[in-house]
Coordinates of C-alpha atoms and ligand atoms in Angstrom, one line a residue:
M1 CA 17.5 13.3 -12.7
T2 CA 20.4 14.9 -10.9
A3 CA 23.8 13.4 -11.9
I4 CA 25.5 11.5 -9.1
E5 CA 29.0 10.1 -8.8
T6 CA 29.4 6.5 -9.5
E7 CA 32.4 4.4 -8.5
T8 CA 32.4 1.3 -10.7
F9 CA 31.3 0.6 -14.3
L10 CA 28.5 -1.7 -13.0
E11 CA 27.3 1.0 -10.7
Y12 CA 27.3 3.5 -13.6
I13 CA 25.1 1.1 -15.6
L14 CA 22.8 0.5 -12.6
V15 CA 22.4 4.2 -12.1
E16 CA 22.3 5.6 -15.6
H17 CA 20.8 2.7 -17.4
R18 CA 19.0 0.6 -14.8
W19 CA 16.7 -0.7 -17.5
I20 CA 19.5 -2.8 -18.9
I21 CA 19.9 -4.8 -15.7
V22 CA 16.1 -5.0 -15.4
M23 CA 15.6 -6.3 -18.9
V24 CA 18.6 -8.7 -18.9
A25 CA 18.3 -10.1 -15.4
L26 CA 15.4 -9.0 -13.3
L27 CA 12.5 -9.6 -15.7
P28 CA 13.5 -13.3 -16.5
V29 CA 14.2 -14.0 -12.8
S30 CA 10.9 -12.3 -11.8
L31 CA 9.1 -14.6 -14.3
I32 CA 10.7 -17.8 -12.7
W33 CA 9.7 -16.5 -9.3
K34 CA 6.1 -15.9 -10.4
I35 CA 5.8 -19.3 -11.9
W36 CA 7.2 -21.0 -8.8
S37 CA 4.9 -19.1 -6.4
T38 CA 1.8 -19.7 -8.6
F39 CA 2.7 -23.4 -8.7
R40 CA 3.3 -23.5 -4.9
N41 CA 0.0 -21.8 -4.2
Y42 CA -1.9 -24.2 -6.5
V43 CA -0.4 -27.3 -4.8
V44 CA -1.0 -26.0 -1.3
F45 CA -4.6 -25.2 -2.2
K46 CA -5.3 -28.5 -3.9
L47 CA -3.8 -30.4 -0.9
N48 CA -5.8 -28.1 1.3
S49 CA -3.2 -28.6 4.0
A50 CA -2.9 -25.0 5.1
P51 CA -5.8 -24.7 7.6
K52 CA -4.6 -27.8 9.4
M53 CA -1.1 -26.5 9.5
H54 CA -2.0 -23.2 11.0
I55 CA -2.0 -24.1 14.7
K56 CA 1.3 -25.9 14.2
K57 CA 2.8 -22.8 12.5
V58 CA 1.6 -20.5 15.2
K59 CA 3.2 -22.8 17.8
E60 CA 6.5 -22.4 15.9
V61 CA 6.2 -18.6 16.3
Q62 CA 5.4 -19.1 20.0
S63 CA 8.4 -21.3 20.6
Q64 CA 10.7 -18.7 19.1
V65 CA 9.3 -16.0 21.3
K66 CA 9.6 -18.3 24.3
A67 CA 13.2 -19.0 23.5
W68 CA 13.9 -15.3 23.5
L69 CA 12.0 -15.0 26.8
A70 CA 14.1 -17.7 28.4
G71 CA 17.3 -15.9 27.3
D72 CA 18.8 -12.6 28.6
R73 CA 16.3 -10.5 26.5
S74 CA 19.1 -8.2 25.5
T75 CA 17.7 -7.8 22.0
R76 CA 14.3 -6.8 20.8
L77 CA 12.1 -8.7 18.4
C78 CA 10.9 -8.1 14.8
T79 CA 9.7 -10.4 12.0
A80 CA 12.3 -12.2 10.0
R81 CA 10.9 -10.9 6.7
P82 CA 13.9 -9.4 5.0
G83 CA 13.7 -5.7 4.3
W84 CA 14.2 -6.2 0.6
Q85 CA 11.0 -8.2 0.4
A86 CA 8.9 -5.5 2.0
M87 CA 6.8 -3.1 -0.1
S88 CA 8.4 0.1 0.8
F89 CA 11.4 2.0 -0.5
R90 CA 13.4 1.6 2.7
Q91 CA 14.8 -1.4 4.6
G92 CA 14.7 -1.5 8.5
I93 CA 18.3 -1.4 9.9
Y94 CA 16.9 -2.8 13.1
K95 CA 16.4 -6.2 11.3
K96 CA 20.2 -6.8 11.7
T97 CA 20.3 -6.2 15.5
F98 CA 16.9 -7.5 16.6
T99 CA 16.1 -11.2 17.1
N100 CA 14.3 -12.2 13.9
I101 CA 11.1 -14.2 14.4
K102 CA 10.1 -16.3 11.5
V103 CA 6.4 -15.8 10.8
N104 CA 6.1 -18.1 7.9
L105 CA 2.4 -18.0 7.5
V106 CA 1.4 -17.6 3.8
D107 CA -2.1 -19.1 3.4
V108 CA -5.7 -18.1 2.9
L109 CA -7.4 -20.2 5.7
E110 CA -11.1 -19.9 5.2
V111 CA -13.7 -18.1 3.2
D112 CA -16.9 -17.8 5.2
M113 CA -19.7 -17.2 2.7
E114 CA -22.3 -16.9 5.4
N115 CA -20.6 -14.2 7.5
M116 CA -18.9 -12.7 4.5
T117 CA -15.4 -12.9 5.9
V118 CA -12.1 -14.3 4.9
R119 CA -9.5 -15.5 7.4
C120 CA -5.9 -15.1 6.2
E121 CA -2.4 -15.6 7.4
P122 CA -0.2 -12.5 7.5
L123 CA 2.0 -13.2 4.4
V124 CA -1.0 -13.6 2.1
T125 CA -0.7 -11.0 -0.6
M126 CA -3.4 -8.8 -2.2
G127 CA -2.8 -10.5 -5.6
Q128 CA -3.3 -13.9 -4.1
L129 CA -6.3 -12.8 -2.2
S130 CA -8.1 -11.2 -5.1
R131 CA -7.4 -14.3 -7.2
T132 CA -8.9 -16.5 -4.4
L133 CA -12.0 -14.4 -3.9
E134 CA -12.9 -13.6 -7.5
P135 CA -14.1 -17.1 -8.6
L136 CA -16.4 -17.0 -5.5
G137 CA -17.9 -13.7 -6.5
L138 CA -16.3 -11.9 -3.6
A139 CA -13.8 -9.1 -3.0
L140 CA -12.1 -7.4 -0.1
A141 CA -14.1 -4.3 0.9
V142 CA -11.0 -2.4 0.0
V143 CA -8.2 -3.8 -2.2
P144 CA -4.8 -2.0 -1.7
E145 CA -3.7 -2.0 -5.4
L146 CA -0.2 -3.4 -5.4
D147 CA -0.2 -7.2 -5.8
Q148 CA 2.6 -7.8 -3.4
L149 CA 1.2 -5.9 -0.4
T150 CA 0.7 -8.4 2.5
V151 CA -2.2 -8.7 5.0
G152 CA 0.4 -8.4 7.9
G153 CA 1.9 -5.2 6.6
L154 CA -1.5 -3.7 5.9
V155 CA -2.8 -4.6 9.4
M156 CA 0.3 -3.4 11.2
G157 CA 0.6 -0.3 8.9
T158 CA -2.5 0.7 6.9
G159 CA -4.2 0.2 3.6
V160 CA -6.2 2.6 1.5
E161 CA -7.9 2.4 -1.9
S162 CA -10.6 3.9 -4.0
S163 CA -13.5 2.3 -2.0
S164 CA -12.1 3.6 1.3
H165 CA -14.6 6.5 1.3
I166 CA -17.2 3.9 2.1
Y167 CA -15.3 1.2 4.1
G168 CA -12.4 3.2 5.6
L169 CA -8.8 2.1 5.9
F170 CA -7.7 -1.6 6.0
Q171 CA -8.1 -1.6 9.9
H172 CA -11.8 -0.5 9.6
F173 CA -12.9 -3.7 7.9
C174 CA -10.7 -6.2 9.8
L175 CA -12.9 -7.9 12.4
Q176 CA -10.4 -10.0 14.4
Y177 CA -6.7 -10.4 14.9
E178 CA -4.8 -13.4 16.3
L179 CA -1.5 -12.4 17.8
V180 CA 1.5 -14.0 19.5
L181 CA 2.5 -11.7 22.3
A182 CA 5.9 -11.0 23.9
D183 CA 5.1 -13.5 26.7
G184 CA 4.6 -16.3 24.1
S185 CA 0.9 -16.5 24.6
V186 CA -1.7 -16.4 21.7
V187 CA -4.6 -14.0 21.9
T188 CA -7.4 -13.1 19.7
C189 CA -9.0 -9.7 19.8
S190 CA -11.9 -8.0 18.2
K191 CA -14.2 -5.0 19.1
D192 CA -15.9 -7.2 21.7
E193 CA -12.9 -9.3 22.9
N194 CA -9.8 -7.5 24.2
P195 CA -11.0 -4.3 22.5
D196 CA -8.0 -2.1 23.7
L197 CA -5.6 -4.5 21.9
F198 CA -7.8 -4.7 18.9
Y199 CA -7.9 -0.9 18.4
A200 CA -4.2 -0.4 19.2
V201 CA -2.9 -2.9 16.6
P202 CA -3.4 -0.9 13.4
W203 CA -0.4 1.5 12.9
S204 CA 1.5 -0.3 15.6
Y205 CA 4.1 -1.6 13.1
G206 CA 4.6 -4.9 14.9
T207 CA 5.4 -3.3 18.3
L208 CA 2.6 -5.1 20.3
G209 CA 3.0 -8.7 19.0
F210 CA 3.2 -10.9 16.0
L211 CA 0.1 -11.2 13.8
T212 CA -0.7 -14.8 12.9
S213 CA -4.1 -14.4 11.3
A214 CA -6.7 -11.8 10.6
V215 CA -10.4 -12.1 9.8
I216 CA -11.4 -9.6 7.1
K217 CA -14.7 -8.5 5.8
V218 CA -15.5 -9.3 2.2
V219 CA -18.2 -7.9 -0.1
P220 CA -20.1 -9.3 -3.1
A221 CA -18.2 -8.6 -6.3
K222 CA -19.4 -8.2 -9.9
K223 CA -17.5 -8.9 -13.1
Y224 CA -16.8 -5.4 -14.3
I225 CA -16.3 -1.8 -13.1
R226 CA -18.2 0.9 -15.0
L227 CA -15.8 3.7 -14.7
E228 CA -16.6 7.3 -15.6
Y229 CA -13.8 9.8 -16.3
R230 CA -14.5 13.5 -15.8
P231 CA -11.7 15.9 -16.8
Y232 CA -11.2 19.3 -15.1
N233 CA -9.1 22.3 -15.9
K234 CA -9.5 24.1 -12.7
L235 CA -8.4 22.8 -9.3
S236 CA -11.2 24.4 -7.4
E237 CA -13.8 22.7 -9.6
L238 CA -12.1 19.3 -9.4
A239 CA -11.7 19.6 -5.6
H240 CA -15.4 20.6 -5.2
H241 CA -16.7 17.7 -7.2
F242 CA -14.2 15.3 -5.6
V243 CA -15.5 16.3 -2.1
E244 CA -19.1 16.3 -3.2
E245 CA -18.8 12.8 -4.6
S246 CA -17.1 11.4 -1.5
L247 CA -19.7 12.9 0.9
K248 CA -22.8 11.8 -1.0
D249 CA -25.3 9.7 0.9
K250 CA -25.2 7.0 -1.7
P251 CA -21.7 7.6 -3.3
H252 CA -20.2 5.7 -6.2
Q253 CA -18.4 2.6 -5.0
F254 CA -15.0 3.8 -6.2
I255 CA -13.7 7.3 -6.3
E256 CA -10.2 8.4 -7.3
A257 CA -8.6 11.4 -9.1
L258 CA -5.3 12.0 -10.8
L259 CA -3.9 15.5 -11.1
Y260 CA -1.6 16.1 -14.0
T261 CA -0.8 19.7 -13.3
K262 CA -1.9 21.9 -10.5
N263 CA -5.0 22.9 -12.4
S264 CA -5.8 19.9 -14.5
G265 CA -6.9 16.4 -13.5
V266 CA -9.4 13.6 -14.1
L267 CA -11.9 12.5 -11.5
M268 CA -12.9 8.8 -11.8
T269 CA -16.1 7.3 -10.3
G270 CA -16.9 3.7 -10.6
N271 CA -19.5 1.0 -9.8
M272 CA -19.5 -2.7 -10.1
V273 CA -21.7 -4.1 -12.8
D274 CA -22.4 -7.6 -14.2
K275 CA -22.7 -6.7 -17.9
I276 CA -21.0 -4.3 -20.3
G277 CA -23.4 -1.5 -21.1
D278 CA -23.6 0.2 -24.5
D279 CA -22.7 3.6 -23.1
G280 CA -18.9 2.9 -23.1
K281 CA -16.2 0.7 -24.5
F282 CA -14.7 -2.5 -22.9
N283 CA -11.2 -1.8 -21.7
P284 CA -9.2 -4.7 -20.3
I285 CA -6.4 -2.5 -18.8
G286 CA -4.7 -5.4 -17.2
K287 CA -3.7 -7.1 -20.5
W288 CA 0.0 -7.3 -21.1
Y289 CA -0.2 -5.0 -24.1
A290 CA -2.3 -2.4 -22.5
E291 CA -1.0 1.1 -22.1
W292 CA -0.1 2.1 -18.5
F293 CA -3.3 3.2 -16.7
F294 CA -2.2 6.7 -15.7
K295 CA -1.3 7.4 -19.4
Q296 CA -4.7 6.2 -20.5
V297 CA -6.4 8.5 -17.9
E298 CA -4.4 11.4 -19.1
R299 CA -5.8 11.1 -22.6
H300 CA -9.3 11.9 -21.2
L301 CA -7.8 15.3 -20.2
T302 CA -6.7 16.0 -23.7
N303 CA -10.1 14.9 -25.1
N304 CA -11.7 17.1 -22.5
S305 CA -15.0 15.2 -22.4
T306 CA -16.7 12.8 -20.0
A307 CA -16.2 9.2 -21.0
V308 CA -17.3 5.8 -19.7
E309 CA -15.4 2.5 -19.8
Y310 CA -16.0 -1.1 -18.6
I311 CA -13.0 -2.6 -16.9
P312 CA -12.7 -6.2 -15.6
L313 CA -12.8 -6.2 -11.8
R314 CA -9.2 -7.5 -11.1
D315 CA -7.8 -5.3 -13.8
Y316 CA -9.3 -2.3 -12.0
Y317 CA -8.2 -3.4 -8.6
H318 CA -4.5 -3.7 -9.7
R319 CA -4.6 -0.9 -12.2
H320 CA -1.5 0.8 -10.8
T321 CA 0.5 -2.4 -10.3
R322 CA 2.1 -2.7 -13.8
S323 CA 3.6 0.8 -13.7
F324 CA 3.9 1.1 -9.9
F325 CA 1.7 4.1 -10.2
W326 CA 4.1 6.2 -12.4
E327 CA 7.3 5.1 -10.8
L328 CA 8.4 2.5 -13.4
Q329 CA 8.9 5.2 -16.0
D330 CA 12.0 6.3 -14.2
I331 CA 13.4 2.8 -14.3
I332 CA 12.2 1.6 -17.8
P333 CA 11.7 4.9 -19.7
F334 CA 10.3 3.1 -22.8
G335 CA 8.1 0.7 -20.7
N336 CA 5.0 2.2 -22.1
H337 CA 6.1 2.1 -25.8
P338 CA 3.8 -0.1 -27.9
I339 CA 6.7 -2.2 -29.2
F340 CA 7.9 -2.9 -25.7
R341 CA 4.4 -3.6 -24.4
Y342 CA 3.5 -6.0 -27.2
L343 CA 6.8 -7.9 -27.0
L344 CA 7.6 -7.9 -23.3
G345 CA 4.7 -6.3 -21.5
W346 CA 3.7 -9.8 -20.2
L347 CA 6.9 -9.8 -18.1
M348 CA 5.9 -6.6 -16.3
P349 CA 6.2 -5.4 -13.6
P350 CA 9.6 -6.6 -12.3
E351 CA 9.5 -8.0 -8.8
V352 CA 10.0 -5.1 -6.3
S353 CA 12.0 -7.4 -4.0
L354 CA 14.5 -8.1 -6.9
L355 CA 14.7 -4.4 -7.7
K356 CA 15.5 -3.6 -4.1
L357 CA 18.0 -6.4 -3.8
T358 CA 20.0 -5.1 -6.8
Q359 CA 19.7 -1.4 -5.9
P360 CA 23.2 0.1 -5.5
E361 CA 24.0 2.7 -2.9
A362 CA 24.2 5.4 -5.6
V363 CA 20.6 4.9 -6.7
T364 CA 19.5 5.1 -3.0
K365 CA 21.4 8.4 -2.7
L366 CA 19.8 9.7 -5.9
Y367 CA 16.3 8.9 -4.5
D368 CA 17.3 10.5 -1.2
K369 CA 18.3 13.7 -2.9
A370 CA 15.9 14.1 -5.8
H371 CA 12.9 11.8 -5.4
V372 CA 9.7 12.0 -3.3
I373 CA 7.6 9.1 -2.2
Q374 CA 4.9 10.3 0.3
D375 CA 1.3 9.8 1.1
M376 CA -0.2 12.5 3.2
L377 CA -3.7 12.1 4.7
V378 CA -5.6 15.3 5.4
P379 CA -9.3 16.1 6.2
V380 CA -10.9 16.5 2.8
E381 CA -11.9 20.1 3.3
H382 CA -8.2 21.0 3.2
L383 CA -7.6 19.4 -0.2
E384 CA -7.2 22.6 -2.2
K385 CA -5.0 24.3 0.3
A386 CA -2.9 21.1 0.6
I387 CA -2.4 21.0 -3.2
D388 CA -1.2 24.6 -3.1
V389 CA 1.4 23.7 -0.4
F390 CA 2.5 20.5 -2.2
H391 CA 2.9 22.5 -5.4
E392 CA 5.0 25.1 -3.8
E393 CA 7.2 22.7 -1.8
I394 CA 7.5 19.7 -4.2
E395 CA 5.8 20.1 -7.5
V396 CA 5.4 16.5 -8.5
Y397 CA 2.8 15.3 -11.0
P398 CA 0.8 13.2 -11.4
I399 CA -0.7 13.4 -7.9
W400 CA -2.9 10.6 -6.6
L401 CA -6.0 11.6 -4.8
C402 CA -8.1 9.1 -2.9
P403 CA -10.9 9.9 -0.5
F404 CA -11.2 7.7 2.6
R405 CA -13.3 7.7 5.8
V406 CA -11.7 7.5 9.3
F407 CA -14.2 6.0 11.7
N408 CA -14.3 7.5 15.2
H409 CA -12.6 4.5 16.9
P410 CA -10.1 4.5 19.7
G411 CA -6.5 4.2 18.6
Q412 CA -3.7 6.1 17.0
L413 CA -5.9 7.8 14.4
K414 CA -7.8 10.2 16.5
I415 CA -10.3 12.4 14.6
K416 CA -11.2 15.8 15.9
T417 CA -15.0 15.5 15.7
N418 CA -17.7 13.8 17.6
A419 CA -19.3 12.5 14.4
D420 CA -19.2 8.7 13.6
S421 CA -16.5 9.4 11.0
Q422 CA -14.6 12.0 9.1
M423 CA -13.7 12.1 5.4
F424 CA -10.0 12.4 4.5
V425 CA -8.1 12.5 1.3
D426 CA -4.9 10.6 0.6
I427 CA -2.6 12.8 -1.4
G428 CA 0.1 10.6 -3.0
V429 CA 3.2 12.3 -4.4
Y430 CA 5.6 10.0 -6.2
G431 CA 8.4 11.3 -8.4
V432 CA 11.1 13.8 -9.1
P433 CA 10.4 17.2 -7.4
K434 CA 10.6 20.2 -9.7
A435 CA 10.0 22.9 -7.1
K436 CA 12.8 25.4 -6.9
G437 CA 14.7 25.1 -3.6
Y438 CA 13.4 21.6 -2.9
E439 CA 15.6 20.0 -0.2
T440 CA 14.5 16.6 1.0
V441 CA 14.6 17.1 4.8
T442 CA 13.5 20.7 5.1
S443 CA 10.8 20.5 2.5
T444 CA 9.4 17.2 3.8
R445 CA 9.4 18.6 7.3
R446 CA 7.4 21.7 6.2
I447 CA 4.9 19.4 4.6
E448 CA 4.7 17.2 7.7
A449 CA 4.1 20.4 9.8
F450 CA 1.3 21.4 7.4
V451 CA -0.3 18.0 7.7
S452 CA -0.1 17.9 11.5
K453 CA -1.4 21.4 11.8
H454 CA -4.4 20.4 9.7
D455 CA -5.2 17.3 11.9
G456 CA -3.8 14.9 9.2
F457 CA -1.4 12.0 9.2
Q458 CA 1.5 10.7 7.3
M459 CA 1.6 7.2 5.9
L460 CA 4.6 5.5 7.5
Y461 CA 5.8 3.2 4.8
A462 CA 7.3 6.5 3.5
D463 CA 10.1 8.4 5.2
T464 CA 9.1 10.5 8.2
Y465 CA 11.4 13.2 9.3
T466 CA 9.3 14.2 12.3
T467 CA 10.9 14.2 15.8
L468 CA 9.5 11.9 18.4
D469 CA 7.5 14.7 20.0
E470 CA 6.1 15.7 16.6
F471 CA 5.3 12.1 15.8
R472 CA 3.5 11.7 19.1
A473 CA 1.5 14.8 18.4
M474 CA 0.5 13.5 15.0
F475 CA -0.6 10.0 16.2
D476 CA -2.5 9.7 19.5
H477 CA -0.5 7.3 21.7
T478 CA -2.9 7.2 24.7
L479 CA -4.4 3.8 24.0
Y480 CA -1.2 2.5 22.6
D481 CA 0.8 3.4 25.7
K482 CA -1.9 1.9 27.9
V483 CA -1.8 -1.4 26.0
R484 CA 2.0 -1.5 26.1
D485 CA 2.0 -1.0 29.8
S486 CA -0.5 -3.8 30.3
L487 CA 1.1 -6.5 28.1
P488 CA 3.8 -8.5 29.9
Y489 CA 7.4 -8.0 28.4
C490 CA 6.0 -5.9 25.6
K491 CA 8.3 -3.0 26.2
D492 CA 11.3 -5.3 26.5
A493 CA 10.4 -7.0 23.3
F494 CA 9.5 -4.1 21.0
P495 CA 10.5 -0.5 20.6
E496 CA 7.9 2.2 20.2
I497 CA 6.3 2.7 16.8
Y498 CA 8.7 5.7 16.2
G499 CA 11.6 3.4 16.9
K500 CA 10.7 1.3 13.8
V501 CA 9.6 4.0 11.4
N502 CA 11.8 7.1 11.8
R503 CA 14.3 7.8 9.1
S504 CA 17.4 6.9 11.2
V505 CA 16.3 3.3 11.7
R506 CA 15.8 2.7 7.9
K507 CA 18.3 2.7 5.1
Ligands
FAD601 C1 -11.2 -21.5 1.2 C2 -9.9 -21.3 0.4 C3 -8.8 -21.7 1.0 C4 -7.6 -21.5 0.3 N1 -6.5 -21.9 0.9 C5 -5.3 -21.7 0.3 C6 -4.2 -22.0 0.9 O1 -4.2 -22.5 2.0 N2 -3.0 -21.7 0.4 C7 -3.0 -21.1 -0.9 O2 -1.9 -20.9 -1.3 N3 -4.1 -20.9 -1.5 C8 -5.3 -21.1 -1.0 N4 -6.4 -20.8 -1.7 C9 -6.4 -20.3 -3.1 C10 -5.3 -19.5 -3.6 O3 -4.9 -18.4 -2.8 C11 -5.5 -19.1 -5.0 O4 -6.4 -19.9 -5.6 C12 -4.2 -19.2 -5.7 O5 -3.7 -17.9 -5.6 C13 -4.2 -19.8 -7.1 O6 -4.7 -18.9 -8.0 P1 -4.9 -19.2 -9.5 O7 -5.4 -18.0 -10.1 O8 -3.7 -19.9 -10.0 O9 -6.1 -20.3 -9.4 P2 -7.5 -20.4 -10.1 O10 -7.6 -21.8 -10.5 O11 -7.7 -19.3 -11.0 O12 -8.5 -20.0 -8.9 C14 -8.6 -20.7 -7.8 C15 -9.5 -22.0 -8.0 O13 -9.9 -22.4 -6.7 C16 -11.3 -22.7 -6.8 N5 -11.9 -22.4 -5.5 C17 -12.0 -21.2 -5.0 N6 -12.5 -21.4 -3.8 C18 -12.8 -22.7 -3.6 C19 -13.4 -23.4 -2.5 N7 -13.8 -22.8 -1.4 N8 -13.5 -24.7 -2.6 C20 -13.1 -25.3 -3.8 N9 -12.6 -24.6 -4.8 C21 -12.4 -23.3 -4.7 C22 -11.9 -21.8 -7.8 O14 -13.1 -22.2 -8.4 C23 -10.7 -21.8 -8.8 O15 -10.8 -22.9 -9.7 C24 -7.6 -20.9 -1.0 C25 -8.8 -20.5 -1.5 C26 -10.0 -20.7 -0.8 C27 -11.2 -20.2 -1.4
NDP602 N1 -2.5 1.3 -1.1 C1 -1.9 1.2 0.1 O1 -2.6 1.3 1.1 C2 -0.5 1.0 0.2 C3 0.1 0.8 1.4 N2 1.5 0.6 1.5 C4 2.1 0.4 2.8 O2 3.0 -0.7 2.7 C5 3.1 -1.4 3.9 C6 2.8 -2.9 3.7 O3 3.8 -3.4 3.0 P1 4.3 -4.9 3.2 O4 5.5 -5.2 2.4 O5 3.1 -5.8 3.1 O6 4.7 -5.0 4.8 P2 6.1 -4.7 5.5 O7 6.9 -6.0 5.4 O8 6.7 -3.5 5.0 O9 5.6 -4.5 7.0 C7 5.1 -3.3 7.5 C8 5.2 -3.3 9.0 O10 4.3 -4.3 9.5 C9 5.0 -5.2 10.4 N3 4.5 -6.6 10.2 C10 4.3 -7.2 9.0 N4 3.8 -8.5 9.3 C11 3.7 -8.6 10.6 C12 3.3 -9.7 11.5 N5 2.9 -10.8 11.0 N6 3.4 -9.4 12.8 C13 3.9 -8.3 13.3 N7 4.2 -7.2 12.5 C14 4.2 -7.4 11.2 C15 6.4 -5.1 10.0 O11 7.2 -5.4 11.1 P3 8.8 -5.9 10.9 O12 9.5 -4.6 10.7 O13 9.1 -6.5 12.3 O14 8.9 -6.8 9.8 C16 6.5 -3.6 9.6 O15 6.8 -2.8 10.7 C17 2.1 -0.8 4.9 O16 2.9 0.1 5.8 C18 1.2 0.0 4.0 O17 0.8 1.2 4.6 C19 2.3 0.7 0.4 C20 1.8 0.9 -0.8 C21 0.3 1.1 -1.0
LAN603 C1 -1.0 4.6 -0.4 C2 -0.5 4.3 -1.7 C3 -1.4 4.1 -2.8 C4 0.8 4.1 -1.9 C5 1.5 3.9 -3.2 C6 2.9 3.8 -2.9 C7 3.8 3.4 -4.1 C8 3.8 4.6 -5.1 C9 5.1 3.0 -3.6 C10 5.0 1.7 -2.8 C11 6.3 0.9 -3.0 C12 7.2 1.9 -3.6 C13 7.8 2.8 -2.5 C14 8.4 1.4 -4.4 C15 9.0 2.2 -5.4 C16 8.3 3.4 -5.9 C17 7.1 3.9 -5.1 C18 6.3 2.7 -4.6 C19 5.7 1.9 -5.7 C20 10.2 1.8 -6.2 C21 9.7 1.0 -7.4 C22 11.0 3.0 -6.7 C23 12.4 2.6 -7.3 C24 13.2 1.9 -6.3 O1 14.5 1.6 -6.8 C25 12.5 0.6 -5.7 C26 12.5 -0.5 -6.7 C27 13.4 0.1 -4.6 C28 11.1 1.0 -5.2 C29 10.3 -0.2 -4.7 C30 9.1 0.2 -3.9

């Protein structure tokens, strides 16, 4: 990485040898935190008190909003969840000036086996949910892979994973939302009840109301994933098969690809199975001693032959958690070394919140200057062209490729076709850019322009450098504006989406 000036000795250690702080302080504290939250979840569940408490907890949210309403309304509203706890690189500066509403709703409320749904409060995490559903033989239709992602963040933002080519984004398999609005009322919405609000909530980033629960579709789950790895040494071939697999009438249940260079990558297709077959080996990739998943996948490229493995379901869902995709290698460079894995692998990964809390200004500057974290969503037919552009502008590998379907619903994600849905690909670039002449703002802006021109979208947990007009051109605000006009006090209480996601309101 580029050298950056540091002011104190502690800062020097944090920048140049961040792993020391991580090993000495963050990993042990993370462990204590994990033990506490597991214990707390267990007690709450055993006492089964959460469903009864839900209405009371929603009333607490309402009374905070009503107190704001009764005041001079000179500030706006956001959740009180501190920025360092959120699963993105940035923290919202607006949290300091807006009135913070405590939405302390952390529980799984109900699993409805008949209707195949789960009702959750917004702070339920993906890890908690997959643990809850697994013993019941169920899973979310799509499980965004990082354990700490929350239902609230995924509903108000978006979620995507390797089964999204079938089920779509997180919003596409959410059936109902319960919200506290700016006038202090509680409403529920679904495709049949308050449909405008229902379709405007996804990608609204908490600018229409506070989510207090969501009903989400679940699917039957099996014990293992049979995963087939297919290496390619030509981008056009990989892209062709990637698109072909995603568009099949009866596609594999999971599709994902990792590109290791512009022309080499591994396509993975998977299906749930109950038994381990004899055409491949059992690989529990979630075990503490297991090699990081993206490193294991890379080996299939070197072997240059198709291979099959059987992976336990939860291990598969959270396969990128232990190494934060490939981001942890910049923080703990020896994190994948066998000695480290066998001795301390069980402590991994460190809590993102603790990493964020202890991140000095100098590291933030370093990431600003010489690190990319972006997910760009483009119609799948532009995959090859997009990789060319990404290679020229950024040159970061591995690249994450995940196909997903966007259904032709009203809302901010407008597709330019009359068909029921359109296939997209999420191109995830995370790492240190190697492209000559890379400059954060100008290069990202060029990529954003390419994505917009090709009817794509940018994921907004990442930094957007678009102007308000460019942003409004990328995301259709017609329904969103209509809903904001119709909801009492909404515009007083919340800024527009852009006001919460643009680079200048985040640090
Ligand atoms: C309907 C339902 C409501 C829940 N409510 C909450 C909640 O309010 N707050 C919270 O923190 N956690 C709740 N949980 C469970 C919780 O999220 C996880 O179980 C928790 O993360 C503990 O995981 P574990 O791996 O330590 O427990 P584990 O012991 O591995 O798994 C959970 C245990 O719960 C049992 N179990 C699962 N579903 C049911 C059910 N419907 N009835 C009886 N037993 C069941 C499983 O058999 C298993 O023994 C709920 C789960 C369900 C299914
Ligand atoms: N695989 C995937 O799909 C991945 C997705 N992500 C992204 O990460 C984000 C989720 O991270 P997470 O830490 O869970 O969420 P965050 O705390 O980052 O919240 C994201 C947004 O949702 C709003 N929000 C959250 N809860 C509520 C609520 N109850 N009511 C109203 N608004 C709410 C927040 O508003 P406020 O600012 O007021 O708190 C914020 O604008 C999403 O944007 C998602 O796209 C990241 C990695 C992987
Ligand atoms: C749509 C998909 C699959 C998105 C995956 C996004 C991940 C790669 C992102 C989400 C959270 C994320 C921004 C994060 C980081 C890297 C990239 C992550 C893991 C890191 C770990 C980079 C190092 C930083 O110092 C810090 C610890 C603050 C962040 C935390 C969040």
